[in-house]
Amino acid sequence: MTTQLLIYETAVPVSSGRHSDCSVEVGANYSFARNVNSVPLMAVEFPSAAPEYPVVFAGAQDALMPAVILGVRGNENLYLSSDGAWQAKYVPAFVRRYPFVFSTADDGKTFMLCVDE
């Protein structure tokens, strides 16, 4: 997967053959985001995120994307405690959706639901 996916290491398309016996445990441990100093933000999240995070627009010219800043240095997340608990009321959707992510198929028109194994 590309480096744009930040926290995903081995994201593969979800399939019944490969994942039929799998399940996801819901928890409050966000250690997987320890080395991420910013994450993308959707416009609908602005009212919830803005009181707690610096919101910036990153990218170049026509490809700007809103993001929240989580740390000042690379590989730094100041919103994560040593035991993996999130230290803010609002957790960005990019973090909450883990281990799932949508990816574009090779045709550029189809989205695939992927899971980070």
PDB file of C-alpha atoms in Angstrom:
ATOM      1  CA  MET A   1       0.000   0.000   0.000  1.00  0.00           C
ATOM      2  CA  THR A   2       1.132   3.569  -0.529  1.00  0.00           C
ATOM      3  CA  THR A   3       2.569   5.763   2.208  1.00  0.00           C
ATOM      4  CA  GLN A   4      -0.588   7.889   2.027  1.00  0.00           C
ATOM      5  CA  LEU A   5      -2.250   5.220   4.123  1.00  0.00           C
ATOM      6  CA  LEU A   6      -0.087   6.221   7.115  1.00  0.00           C
ATOM      7  CA  ILE A   7      -1.085   3.597   9.694  1.00  0.00           C
ATOM      8  CA  TYR A   8      -1.775   0.693   7.346  1.00  0.00           C
ATOM      9  CA  GLU A   9       0.977  -1.888   6.828  1.00  0.00           C
ATOM     10  CA  THR A  10      -0.625  -4.849   5.040  1.00  0.00           C
ATOM     11  CA  ALA A  11      -4.003  -3.680   3.768  1.00  0.00           C
ATOM     12  CA  VAL A  12      -5.610  -6.257   1.482  1.00  0.00           C
ATOM     13  CA  PRO A  13      -9.087  -6.413  -0.107  1.00  0.00           C
ATOM     14  CA  VAL A  14     -11.691  -8.029   2.132  1.00  0.00           C
ATOM     15  CA  SER A  15     -12.887 -11.323   0.694  1.00  0.00           C
ATOM     16  CA  SER A  16     -15.138 -14.068   1.975  1.00  0.00           C
ATOM     17  CA  GLY A  17     -12.531 -16.695   1.095  1.00  0.00           C
ATOM     18  CA  ARG A  18      -9.778 -15.052   3.096  1.00  0.00           C
ATOM     19  CA  HIS A  19     -11.698 -13.355   5.916  1.00  0.00           C
ATOM     20  CA  SER A  20     -14.841 -15.424   6.524  1.00  0.00           C
ATOM     21  CA  ASP A  21     -13.588 -16.639   9.910  1.00  0.00           C
ATOM     22  CA  CYS A  22     -12.264 -13.239  11.036  1.00  0.00           C
ATOM     23  CA  SER A  23     -13.751 -10.701  13.407  1.00  0.00           C
ATOM     24  CA  VAL A  24     -12.762  -7.302  14.759  1.00  0.00           C
ATOM     25  CA  GLU A  25     -12.580  -6.598  18.458  1.00  0.00           C
ATOM     26  CA  VAL A  26     -13.690  -3.111  19.423  1.00  0.00           C
ATOM     27  CA  GLY A  27     -11.352  -1.490  21.885  1.00  0.00           C
ATOM     28  CA  ALA A  28      -9.849   1.762  23.041  1.00  0.00           C
ATOM     29  CA  ASN A  29      -6.203   1.034  22.269  1.00  0.00           C
ATOM     30  CA  TYR A  30      -4.914   3.345  19.533  1.00  0.00           C
ATOM     31  CA  SER A  31      -1.243   2.321  19.718  1.00  0.00           C
ATOM     32  CA  PHE A  32      -1.269   1.684  15.970  1.00  0.00           C
ATOM     33  CA  ALA A  33      -1.339   5.496  15.524  1.00  0.00           C
ATOM     34  CA  ARG A  34       1.662   6.190  17.774  1.00  0.00           C
ATOM     35  CA  ASN A  35       3.999   7.216  14.930  1.00  0.00           C
ATOM     36  CA  VAL A  36       1.595   9.446  12.999  1.00  0.00           C
ATOM     37  CA  ASN A  37       1.853  13.201  13.489  1.00  0.00           C
ATOM     38  CA  SER A  38      -1.135  14.152  11.304  1.00  0.00           C
ATOM     39  CA  VAL A  39      -4.178  12.495   9.751  1.00  0.00           C
ATOM     40  CA  PRO A  40      -6.636  13.544   7.040  1.00  0.00           C
ATOM     41  CA  LEU A  41      -9.865  15.204   8.107  1.00  0.00           C
ATOM     42  CA  MET A  42     -13.261  15.360   6.410  1.00  0.00           C
ATOM     43  CA  ALA A  43     -15.107  18.684   6.289  1.00  0.00           C
ATOM     44  CA  VAL A  44     -17.968  17.258   8.368  1.00  0.00           C
ATOM     45  CA  GLU A  45     -15.463  16.703  11.207  1.00  0.00           C
ATOM     46  CA  PHE A  46     -14.398  20.363  11.484  1.00  0.00           C
ATOM     47  CA  PRO A  47     -16.864  21.339  14.268  1.00  0.00           C
ATOM     48  CA  SER A  48     -15.775  18.388  16.448  1.00  0.00           C
ATOM     49  CA  ALA A  49     -12.052  18.482  15.654  1.00  0.00           C
ATOM     50  CA  ALA A  50     -11.308  22.226  15.619  1.00  0.00           C
ATOM     51  CA  PRO A  51     -11.723  22.788  19.396  1.00  0.00           C
ATOM     52  CA  GLU A  52      -9.057  20.150  20.158  1.00  0.00           C
ATOM     53  CA  TYR A  53      -6.641  19.994  17.217  1.00  0.00           C
ATOM     54  CA  PRO A  54      -4.809  22.388  14.915  1.00  0.00           C
ATOM     55  CA  VAL A  55      -6.491  22.011  11.500  1.00  0.00           C
ATOM     56  CA  VAL A  56      -4.318  22.654   8.452  1.00  0.00           C
ATOM     57  CA  PHE A  57      -4.626  22.307   4.701  1.00  0.00           C
ATOM     58  CA  ALA A  58      -1.755  20.208   3.354  1.00  0.00           C
ATOM     59  CA  GLY A  59      -0.738  19.343  -0.159  1.00  0.00           C
ATOM     60  CA  ALA A  60       0.079  21.297  -3.268  1.00  0.00           C
ATOM     61  CA  GLN A  61      -2.014  23.743  -5.305  1.00  0.00           C
ATOM     62  CA  ASP A  62      -5.015  21.765  -6.633  1.00  0.00           C
ATOM     63  CA  ALA A  63      -4.542  18.811  -4.267  1.00  0.00           C
ATOM     64  CA  LEU A  64      -5.113  20.409  -0.855  1.00  0.00           C
ATOM     65  CA  MET A  65      -6.528  18.227   1.904  1.00  0.00           C
ATOM     66  CA  PRO A  66      -7.600  19.170   5.429  1.00  0.00           C
ATOM     67  CA  ALA A  67      -5.699  17.420   8.217  1.00  0.00           C
ATOM     68  CA  VAL A  68      -5.311  17.563  11.979  1.00  0.00           C
ATOM     69  CA  ILE A  69      -1.878  17.938  13.527  1.00  0.00           C
ATOM     70  CA  LEU A  70      -1.169  15.354  16.235  1.00  0.00           C
ATOM     71  CA  GLY A  71       2.517  16.093  16.854  1.00  0.00           C
ATOM     72  CA  VAL A  72       5.192  18.632  16.046  1.00  0.00           C
ATOM     73  CA  ARG A  73       7.910  16.152  15.043  1.00  0.00           C
ATOM     74  CA  GLY A  74       7.812  13.258  12.616  1.00  0.00           C
ATOM     75  CA  ASN A  75       6.616   9.997  14.205  1.00  0.00           C
ATOM     76  CA  GLU A  76       5.119  11.890  17.155  1.00  0.00           C
ATOM     77  CA  ASN A  77       1.517  11.666  18.351  1.00  0.00           C
ATOM     78  CA  LEU A  78       0.999  13.856  21.409  1.00  0.00           C
ATOM     79  CA  TYR A  79      -2.638  12.754  21.738  1.00  0.00           C
ATOM     80  CA  LEU A  80      -1.711   9.184  22.627  1.00  0.00           C
ATOM     81  CA  SER A  81      -0.897   8.086  26.182  1.00  0.00           C
ATOM     82  CA  SER A  82       1.810   5.529  26.944  1.00  0.00           C
ATOM     83  CA  ASP A  83      -0.845   2.802  27.296  1.00  0.00           C
ATOM     84  CA  GLY A  84      -2.457   3.596  23.907  1.00  0.00           C
ATOM     85  CA  ALA A  85      -5.433   5.641  25.141  1.00  0.00           C
ATOM     86  CA  TRP A  86      -6.513   8.642  23.043  1.00  0.00           C
ATOM     87  CA  GLN A  87      -6.107  11.867  25.027  1.00  0.00           C
ATOM     88  CA  ALA A  88      -8.824  13.990  23.398  1.00  0.00           C
ATOM     89  CA  LYS A  89     -12.606  13.838  23.378  1.00  0.00           C
ATOM     90  CA  TYR A  90     -12.809  13.598  19.593  1.00  0.00           C
ATOM     91  CA  VAL A  91     -10.956  10.840  17.706  1.00  0.00           C
ATOM     92  CA  PRO A  92     -10.616  11.631  13.979  1.00  0.00           C
ATOM     93  CA  ALA A  93     -12.548   9.307  11.656  1.00  0.00           C
ATOM     94  CA  PHE A  94      -9.326   8.273   9.896  1.00  0.00           C
ATOM     95  CA  VAL A  95      -8.173   6.750  13.194  1.00  0.00           C
ATOM     96  CA  ARG A  96     -11.585   5.360  14.230  1.00  0.00           C
ATOM     97  CA  ARG A  97     -12.067   3.400  11.012  1.00  0.00           C
ATOM     98  CA  TYR A  98      -8.883   1.359  11.497  1.00  0.00           C
ATOM     99  CA  PRO A  99      -8.278  -1.466  10.456  1.00  0.00           C
ATOM    100  CA  PHE A 100     -10.523  -0.728   7.447  1.00  0.00           C
ATOM    101  CA  VAL A 101      -9.744   1.517   4.479  1.00  0.00           C
ATOM    102  CA  PHE A 102     -11.104   1.993   0.967  1.00  0.00           C
ATOM    103  CA  SER A 103      -8.688   1.649  -1.933  1.00  0.00           C
ATOM    104  CA  THR A 104      -9.170   2.344  -5.622  1.00  0.00           C
ATOM    105  CA  ALA A 105      -8.997  -0.618  -7.979  1.00  0.00           C
ATOM    106  CA  ASP A 106      -6.597  -0.601 -10.928  1.00  0.00           C
ATOM    107  CA  ASP A 107      -9.372   0.685 -13.210  1.00  0.00           C
ATOM    108  CA  GLY A 108      -9.540   3.877 -11.120  1.00  0.00           C
ATOM    109  CA  LYS A 109     -13.347   3.672 -10.946  1.00  0.00           C
ATOM    110  CA  THR A 110     -14.029   0.946  -8.409  1.00  0.00           C
ATOM    111  CA  PHE A 111     -13.493   1.159  -4.657  1.00  0.00           C
ATOM    112  CA  MET A 112     -12.477  -1.886  -2.658  1.00  0.00           C
ATOM    113  CA  LEU A 113     -12.905  -2.321   1.073  1.00  0.00           C
ATOM    114  CA  CYS A 114      -9.550  -3.363   2.510  1.00  0.00           C
ATOM    115  CA  VAL A 115      -8.457  -4.487   5.953  1.00  0.00           C
ATOM    116  CA  ASP A 116      -5.027  -4.180   7.533  1.00  0.00           C
ATOM    117  CA  GLU A 117      -4.159  -7.736   8.433  1.00  0.00           C
TER     118      GLU A 117
END
